[in-house]
Short mmCIF file of C-alpha atoms and ligand atoms in Angstrom, two decimals:
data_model
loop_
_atom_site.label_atom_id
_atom_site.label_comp_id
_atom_site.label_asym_id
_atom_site.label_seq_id
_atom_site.Cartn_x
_atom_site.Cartn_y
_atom_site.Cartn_z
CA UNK A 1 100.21 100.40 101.00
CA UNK A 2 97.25 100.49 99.04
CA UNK A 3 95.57 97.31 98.01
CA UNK A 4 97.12 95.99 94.34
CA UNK A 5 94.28 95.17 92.04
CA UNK A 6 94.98 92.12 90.34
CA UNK A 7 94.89 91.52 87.19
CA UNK A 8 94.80 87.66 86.03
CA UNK A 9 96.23 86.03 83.28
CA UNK A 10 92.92 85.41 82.05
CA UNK A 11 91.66 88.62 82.02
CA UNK A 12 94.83 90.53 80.67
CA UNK A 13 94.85 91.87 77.17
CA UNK A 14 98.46 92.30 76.88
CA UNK A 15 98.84 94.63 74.18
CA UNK A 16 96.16 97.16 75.74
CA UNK A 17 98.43 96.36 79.29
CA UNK A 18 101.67 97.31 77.80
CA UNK A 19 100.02 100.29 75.85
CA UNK A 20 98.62 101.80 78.79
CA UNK A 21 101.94 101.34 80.93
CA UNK A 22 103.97 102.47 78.34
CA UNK A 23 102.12 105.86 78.60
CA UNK A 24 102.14 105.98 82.42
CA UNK A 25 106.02 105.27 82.34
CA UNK A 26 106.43 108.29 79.58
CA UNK A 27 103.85 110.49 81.82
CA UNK A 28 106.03 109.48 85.30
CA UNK A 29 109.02 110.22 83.90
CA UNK A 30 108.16 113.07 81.78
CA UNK A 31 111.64 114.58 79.79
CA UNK A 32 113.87 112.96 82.31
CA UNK A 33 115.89 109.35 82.11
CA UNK A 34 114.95 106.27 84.03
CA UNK A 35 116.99 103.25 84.84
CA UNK A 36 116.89 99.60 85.38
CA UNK A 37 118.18 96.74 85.93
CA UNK A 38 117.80 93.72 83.64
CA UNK A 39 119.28 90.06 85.11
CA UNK A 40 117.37 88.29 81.71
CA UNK A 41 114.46 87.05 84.25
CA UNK A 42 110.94 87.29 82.30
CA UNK A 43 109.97 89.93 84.66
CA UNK A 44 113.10 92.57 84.50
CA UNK A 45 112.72 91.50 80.56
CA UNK A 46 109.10 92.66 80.09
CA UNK A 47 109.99 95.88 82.08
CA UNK A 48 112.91 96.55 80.26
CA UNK A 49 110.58 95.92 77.02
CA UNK A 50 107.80 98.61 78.61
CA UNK A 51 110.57 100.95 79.41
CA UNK A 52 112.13 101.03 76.42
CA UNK A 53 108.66 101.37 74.27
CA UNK A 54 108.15 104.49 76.48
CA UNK A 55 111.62 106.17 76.89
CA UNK A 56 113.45 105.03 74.07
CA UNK A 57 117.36 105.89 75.04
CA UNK A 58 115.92 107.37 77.77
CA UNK A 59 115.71 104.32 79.55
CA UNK A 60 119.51 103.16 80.73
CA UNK A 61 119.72 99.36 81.19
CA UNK A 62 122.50 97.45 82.68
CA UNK A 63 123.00 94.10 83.90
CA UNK A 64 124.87 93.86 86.96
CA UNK A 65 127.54 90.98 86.55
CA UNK A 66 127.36 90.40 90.48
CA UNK A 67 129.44 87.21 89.57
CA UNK A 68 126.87 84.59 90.55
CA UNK A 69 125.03 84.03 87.76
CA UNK A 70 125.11 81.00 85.70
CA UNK A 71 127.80 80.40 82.76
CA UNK A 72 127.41 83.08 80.15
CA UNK A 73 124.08 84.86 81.14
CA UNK A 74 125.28 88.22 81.09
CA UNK A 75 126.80 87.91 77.57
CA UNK A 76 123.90 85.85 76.20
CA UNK A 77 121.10 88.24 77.62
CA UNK A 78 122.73 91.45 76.33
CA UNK A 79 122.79 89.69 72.98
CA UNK A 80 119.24 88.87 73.03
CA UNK A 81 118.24 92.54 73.89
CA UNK A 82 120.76 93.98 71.18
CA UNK A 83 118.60 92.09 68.57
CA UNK A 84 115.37 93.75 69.86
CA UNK A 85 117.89 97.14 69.35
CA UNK A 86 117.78 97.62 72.79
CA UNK A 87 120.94 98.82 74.20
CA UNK A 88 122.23 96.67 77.63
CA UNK A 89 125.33 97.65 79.18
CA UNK A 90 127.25 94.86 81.52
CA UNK A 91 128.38 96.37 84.94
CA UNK A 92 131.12 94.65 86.60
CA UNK A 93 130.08 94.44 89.92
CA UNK A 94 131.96 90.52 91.55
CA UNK A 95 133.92 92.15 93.79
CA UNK A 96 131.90 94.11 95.74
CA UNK A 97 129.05 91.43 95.85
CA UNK A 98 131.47 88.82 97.11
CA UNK A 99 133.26 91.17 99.20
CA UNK A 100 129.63 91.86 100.75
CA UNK A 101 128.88 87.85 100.96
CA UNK A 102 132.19 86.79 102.99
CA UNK A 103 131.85 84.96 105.75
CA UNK A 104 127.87 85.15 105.82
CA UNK A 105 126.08 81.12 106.08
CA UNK A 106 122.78 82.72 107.07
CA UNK A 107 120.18 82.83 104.20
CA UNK A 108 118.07 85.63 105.71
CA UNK A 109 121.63 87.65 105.96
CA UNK A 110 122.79 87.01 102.80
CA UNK A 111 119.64 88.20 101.00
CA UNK A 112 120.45 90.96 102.92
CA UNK A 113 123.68 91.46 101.74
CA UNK A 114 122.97 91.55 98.26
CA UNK A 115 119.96 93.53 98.64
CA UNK A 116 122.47 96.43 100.36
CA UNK A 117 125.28 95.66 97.69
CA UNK A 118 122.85 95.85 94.89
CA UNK A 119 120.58 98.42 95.47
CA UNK A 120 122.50 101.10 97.71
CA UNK A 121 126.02 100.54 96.43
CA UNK A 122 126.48 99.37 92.94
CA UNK A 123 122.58 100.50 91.78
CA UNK A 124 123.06 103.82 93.78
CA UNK A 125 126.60 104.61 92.54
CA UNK A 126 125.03 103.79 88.66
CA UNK A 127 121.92 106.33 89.41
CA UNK A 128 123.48 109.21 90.71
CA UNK A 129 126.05 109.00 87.83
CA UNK A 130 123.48 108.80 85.28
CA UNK A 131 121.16 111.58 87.00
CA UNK A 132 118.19 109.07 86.77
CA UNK A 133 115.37 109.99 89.42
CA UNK A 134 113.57 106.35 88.29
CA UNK A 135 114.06 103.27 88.68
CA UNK A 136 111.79 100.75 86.44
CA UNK A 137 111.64 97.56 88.34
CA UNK A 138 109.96 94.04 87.47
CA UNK A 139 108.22 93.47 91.04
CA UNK A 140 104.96 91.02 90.62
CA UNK A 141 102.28 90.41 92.74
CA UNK A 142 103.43 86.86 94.19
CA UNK A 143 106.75 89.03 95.55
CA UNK A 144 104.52 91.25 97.52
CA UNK A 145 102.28 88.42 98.82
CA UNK A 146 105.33 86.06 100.40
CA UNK A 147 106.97 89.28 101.69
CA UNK A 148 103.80 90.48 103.02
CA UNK A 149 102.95 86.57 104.94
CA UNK A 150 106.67 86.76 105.79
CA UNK A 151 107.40 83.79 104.03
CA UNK A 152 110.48 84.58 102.09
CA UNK A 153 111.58 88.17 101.98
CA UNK A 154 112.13 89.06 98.40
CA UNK A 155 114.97 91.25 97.48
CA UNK A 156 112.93 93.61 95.03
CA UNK A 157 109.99 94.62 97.98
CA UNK A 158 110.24 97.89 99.60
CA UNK A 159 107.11 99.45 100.17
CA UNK A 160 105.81 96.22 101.97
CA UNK A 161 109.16 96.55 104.31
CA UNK A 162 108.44 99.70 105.67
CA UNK A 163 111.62 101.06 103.88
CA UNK A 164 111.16 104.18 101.71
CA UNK A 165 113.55 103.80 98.64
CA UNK A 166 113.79 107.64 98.05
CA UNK A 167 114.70 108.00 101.56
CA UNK A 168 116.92 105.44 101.69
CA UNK A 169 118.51 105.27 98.37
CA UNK A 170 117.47 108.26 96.37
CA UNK A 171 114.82 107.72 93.81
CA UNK A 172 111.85 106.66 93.09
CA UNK A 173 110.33 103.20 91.79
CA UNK A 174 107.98 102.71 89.06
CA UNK A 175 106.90 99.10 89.34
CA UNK A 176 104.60 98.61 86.06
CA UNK A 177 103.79 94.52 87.00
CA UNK A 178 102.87 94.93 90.15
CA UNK A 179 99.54 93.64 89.85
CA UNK A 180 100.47 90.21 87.71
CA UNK A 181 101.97 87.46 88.24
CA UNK A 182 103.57 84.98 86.66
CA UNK A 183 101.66 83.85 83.94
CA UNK A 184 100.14 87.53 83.07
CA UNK A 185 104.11 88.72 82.87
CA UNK A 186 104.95 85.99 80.33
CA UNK A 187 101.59 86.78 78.43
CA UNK A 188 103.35 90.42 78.25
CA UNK A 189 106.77 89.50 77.24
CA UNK A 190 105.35 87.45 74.36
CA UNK A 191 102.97 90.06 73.47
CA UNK A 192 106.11 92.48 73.59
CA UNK A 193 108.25 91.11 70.95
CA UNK A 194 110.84 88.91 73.39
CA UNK A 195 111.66 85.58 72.34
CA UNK A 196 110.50 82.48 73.51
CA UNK A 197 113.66 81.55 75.61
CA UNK A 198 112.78 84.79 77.71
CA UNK A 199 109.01 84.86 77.81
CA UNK A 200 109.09 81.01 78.67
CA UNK A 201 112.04 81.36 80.71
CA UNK A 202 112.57 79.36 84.07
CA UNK A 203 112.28 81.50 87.11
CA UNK A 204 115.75 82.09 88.66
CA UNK A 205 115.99 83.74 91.71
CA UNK A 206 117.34 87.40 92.92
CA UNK A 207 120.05 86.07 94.92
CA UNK A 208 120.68 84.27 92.18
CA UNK A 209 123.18 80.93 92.37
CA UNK A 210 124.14 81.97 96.19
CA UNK A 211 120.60 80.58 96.95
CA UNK A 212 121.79 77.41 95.21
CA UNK A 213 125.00 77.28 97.90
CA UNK A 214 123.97 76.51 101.76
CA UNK A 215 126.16 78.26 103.49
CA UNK A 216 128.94 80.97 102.35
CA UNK A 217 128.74 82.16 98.90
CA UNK A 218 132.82 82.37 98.10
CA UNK A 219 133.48 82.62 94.29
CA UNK A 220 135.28 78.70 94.53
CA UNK A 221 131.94 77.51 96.12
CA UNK A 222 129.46 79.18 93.41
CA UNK A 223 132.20 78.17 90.65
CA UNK A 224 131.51 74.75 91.76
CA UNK A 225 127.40 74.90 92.02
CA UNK A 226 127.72 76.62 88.53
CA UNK A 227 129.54 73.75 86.55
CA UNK A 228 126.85 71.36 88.41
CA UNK A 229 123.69 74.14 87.09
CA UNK A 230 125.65 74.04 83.13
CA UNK A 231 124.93 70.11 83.34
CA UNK A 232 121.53 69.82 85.12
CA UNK A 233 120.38 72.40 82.21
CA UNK A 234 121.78 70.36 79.70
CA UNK A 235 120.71 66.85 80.66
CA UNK A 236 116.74 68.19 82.14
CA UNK A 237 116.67 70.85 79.14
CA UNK A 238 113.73 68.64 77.25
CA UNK A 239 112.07 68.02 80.98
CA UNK A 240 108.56 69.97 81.71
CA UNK A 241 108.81 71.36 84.78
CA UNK A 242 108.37 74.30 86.38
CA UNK A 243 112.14 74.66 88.09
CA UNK A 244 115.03 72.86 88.37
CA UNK A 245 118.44 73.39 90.35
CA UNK A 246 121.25 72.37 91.66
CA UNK A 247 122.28 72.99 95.19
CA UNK A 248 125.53 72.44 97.08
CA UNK A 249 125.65 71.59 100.53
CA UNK A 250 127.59 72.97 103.40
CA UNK A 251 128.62 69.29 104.79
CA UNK A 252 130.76 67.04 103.02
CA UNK A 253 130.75 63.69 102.96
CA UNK A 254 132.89 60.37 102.76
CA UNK A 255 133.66 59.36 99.35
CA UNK A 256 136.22 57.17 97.55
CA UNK A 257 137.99 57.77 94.43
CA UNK A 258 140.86 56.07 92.77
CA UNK A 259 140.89 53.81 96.08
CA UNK A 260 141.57 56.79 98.12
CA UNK A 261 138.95 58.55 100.19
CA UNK A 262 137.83 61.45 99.62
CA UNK A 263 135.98 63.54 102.11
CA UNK A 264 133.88 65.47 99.23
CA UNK A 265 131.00 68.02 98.30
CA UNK A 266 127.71 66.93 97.89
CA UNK A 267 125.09 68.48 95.07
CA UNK A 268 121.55 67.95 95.48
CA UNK A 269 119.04 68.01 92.83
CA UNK A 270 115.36 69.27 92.80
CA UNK A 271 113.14 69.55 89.85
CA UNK A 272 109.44 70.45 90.96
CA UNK A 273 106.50 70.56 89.36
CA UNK A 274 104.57 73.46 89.77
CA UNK A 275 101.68 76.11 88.37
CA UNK A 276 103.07 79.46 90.58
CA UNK A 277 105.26 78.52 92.66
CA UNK A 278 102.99 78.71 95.79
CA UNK A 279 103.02 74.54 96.22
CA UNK A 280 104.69 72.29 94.12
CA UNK A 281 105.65 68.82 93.56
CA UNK A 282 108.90 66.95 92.72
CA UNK A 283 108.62 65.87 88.77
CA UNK A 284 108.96 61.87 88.76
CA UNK A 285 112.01 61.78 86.83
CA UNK A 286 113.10 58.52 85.22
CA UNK A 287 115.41 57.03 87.34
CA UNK A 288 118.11 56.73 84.22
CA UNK A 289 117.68 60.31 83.58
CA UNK A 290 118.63 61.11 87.35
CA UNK A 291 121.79 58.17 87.37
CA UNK A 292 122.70 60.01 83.88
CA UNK A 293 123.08 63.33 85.39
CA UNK A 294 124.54 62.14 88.80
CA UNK A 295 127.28 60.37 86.82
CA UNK A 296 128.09 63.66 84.93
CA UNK A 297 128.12 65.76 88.40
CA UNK A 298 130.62 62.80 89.41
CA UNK A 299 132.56 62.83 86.05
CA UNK A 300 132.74 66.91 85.86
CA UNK A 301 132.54 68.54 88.43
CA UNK A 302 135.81 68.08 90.90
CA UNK A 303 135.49 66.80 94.52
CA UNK A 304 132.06 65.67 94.35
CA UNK A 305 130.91 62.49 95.33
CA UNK A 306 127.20 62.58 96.52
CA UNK A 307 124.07 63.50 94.37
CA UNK A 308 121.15 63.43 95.87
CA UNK A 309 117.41 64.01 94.38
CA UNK A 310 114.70 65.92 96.73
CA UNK A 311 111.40 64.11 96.63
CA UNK A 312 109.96 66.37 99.51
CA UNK A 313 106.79 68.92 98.34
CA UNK A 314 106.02 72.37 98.72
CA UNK A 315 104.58 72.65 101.70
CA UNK A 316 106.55 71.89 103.97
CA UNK A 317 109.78 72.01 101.79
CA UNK A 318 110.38 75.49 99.58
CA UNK A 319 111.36 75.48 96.43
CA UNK A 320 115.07 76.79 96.76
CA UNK A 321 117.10 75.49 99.83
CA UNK A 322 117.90 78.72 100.90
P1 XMP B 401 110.58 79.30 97.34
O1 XMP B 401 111.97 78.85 97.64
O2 XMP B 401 110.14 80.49 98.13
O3 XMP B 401 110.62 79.78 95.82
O4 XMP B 401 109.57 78.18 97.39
C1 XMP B 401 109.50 80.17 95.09
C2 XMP B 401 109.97 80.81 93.82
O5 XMP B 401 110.59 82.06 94.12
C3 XMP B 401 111.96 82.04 93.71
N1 XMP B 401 112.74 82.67 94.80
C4 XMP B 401 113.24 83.90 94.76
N2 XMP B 401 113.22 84.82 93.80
N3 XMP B 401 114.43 86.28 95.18
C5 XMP B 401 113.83 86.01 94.01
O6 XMP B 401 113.82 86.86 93.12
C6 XMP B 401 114.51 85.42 96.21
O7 XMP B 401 115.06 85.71 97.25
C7 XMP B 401 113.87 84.16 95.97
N4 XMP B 401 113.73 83.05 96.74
C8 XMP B 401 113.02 82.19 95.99
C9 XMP B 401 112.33 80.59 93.53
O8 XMP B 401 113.39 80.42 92.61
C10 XMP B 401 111.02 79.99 93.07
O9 XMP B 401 110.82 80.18 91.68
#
């Protein structure tokens, strides 16, 4: 792998950046069609946004429903897109992403799993259909770094793997951010004509809410963690921080409720503060705003009865649980 240049957030001029990228996508790709894969992140956002401004229809976007993503997302993201007259098609993909998570705790293995379901089987079965010998993806510069020191293996590095994605899946990937990171890929999506709800977005991750479930990722459990996500957005919504989540444990607990007990699911809480996600602090939350929410996790979401708030940092903690 040849060393990626980087390019700061500083010293990025965005609209010369997404000029000159646009034209190396169009020369890649010459007459032919590409493909991607938007989830609404900033990053698959600003690719979709270079793809498109190079390949016009030529670019096919879908978002993979892979049936753990928060309440809504795949509806609200293709409507965002449609405004911009881009064209998103939703791929309905639950079964064979749970199908591929059953009966896997391990976080290493489930990464994994939706790494193999993603790219080889639903992504693969979607490129050969539509002929596409391309594959735009939104890989940035802090992906390649933690997969590279082995920290966390990200689910969109290939190169850095030793794994050959034409060999092993069939085309080739054009990965126009690689040399960003964060704040240089939200300078872009700005610059690119996406709305502020997308270029400020909150990162969510790849393995999207199963890394918010320790242990298996069945559709009941991730129903459950995404009731508990719908009010943690609501209640922190006017919060600063960098990233906050709700996680759901694989040990339960002894609880009461209506004099009975109850032996119930626990949610923890983290909200960190954070510039790139390399170290980061927990955000001092008011302790009313953290009883509020707890009560509503009580309230709303069934079988709960312990809510917890992680005060541990970034080293030695990561952000996610999983
Ligand atoms: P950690 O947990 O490594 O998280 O401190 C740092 C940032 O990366 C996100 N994250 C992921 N993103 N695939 C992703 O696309 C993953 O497997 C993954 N794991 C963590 C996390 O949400 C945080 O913003």
């Amino acid at each position: 792998m040849p060393q990626v240049k980087e390019i700061t957030a500083n010293e990025l001029d965005a609209k010369k950046f997404i000029e000159e990228k646009a034209a190396e996508i169009s020369q890649a790709v010459g007459n032919g069609i590409a493909i991607n894969a938007l989830s609404g992140g900033v990053d698959s956002s600003a690719v979709t946004m270079l793809g498109h401004k190079a390949l016009g229809d030529r670019l096919k976007t879908y978002f993979i429903d892979n049936g753990i993503m928060r309440e809504g997302e795949p509806q609200q993201i293709v409507s965002i897109f449609k405004k911009l007259g881009v064209n998103v098609q939703i791929v309905d993909a639950q079964d064979a992403f749970f199908g591929a998570l059953k009966g896997i705790a391990d976080p290493e293995e489930k990464r994994e799993a939706i790494t193999q379901t993603f790219y080889k089987k639903v992504f693969g079965d979607l490129v050969k259909n539509s002929g596409a010998k391309y594959l735009l993806q939104g890989t940035i510069l802090t992906d390649v770094d933690e997969t590279v020191a082995g920290i966390k293996r990200q689910h969109n590095v290939f190169e850095q793997l030793g794994i050959d994605p034409q060999e092993a899946f069939g085309y080739k990937i054009i990965e126009p951010l690689v040399q960003l990171r964060k704040d240089g890929v939200r300078k872009v999506a700005e610059a690119a004509g996406l709305p502020v709800s997308i270029f400020n977005r909150m990162p969510f991750p790849g393995p999207a809410l199963s890394a918010r479930v320790i242990g298996e990722a069945t559709r009941e459990r991730i129903a459950l963690v995404r009731k508990a996500t719908v009010i943690l957005e609501q209640e922190l919504a006017a919060v600063k921080a960098f990233q906050y989540m709700a996680i759901l444990h694989n040990d339960r607990v002894t609880g009461m409720r209506n004099n009975k007990r109850e032996f119930g699911q626990q949610i923890e809480i983290r909200c960190w503060d954070s510039i790139d996600a390399r170290q980061a602090r927990p955000t001092q939350l008011s302790f009313s705003a953290l009883e509020k929410l707890a009560n509503r996790i009580l309230a709303e979401v069934p079988g709960v009865v312990s809510v917890t708030y992680n005060i541990a940092p970034k080293p030695p903690s990561t952000m996610e649980a999983v």
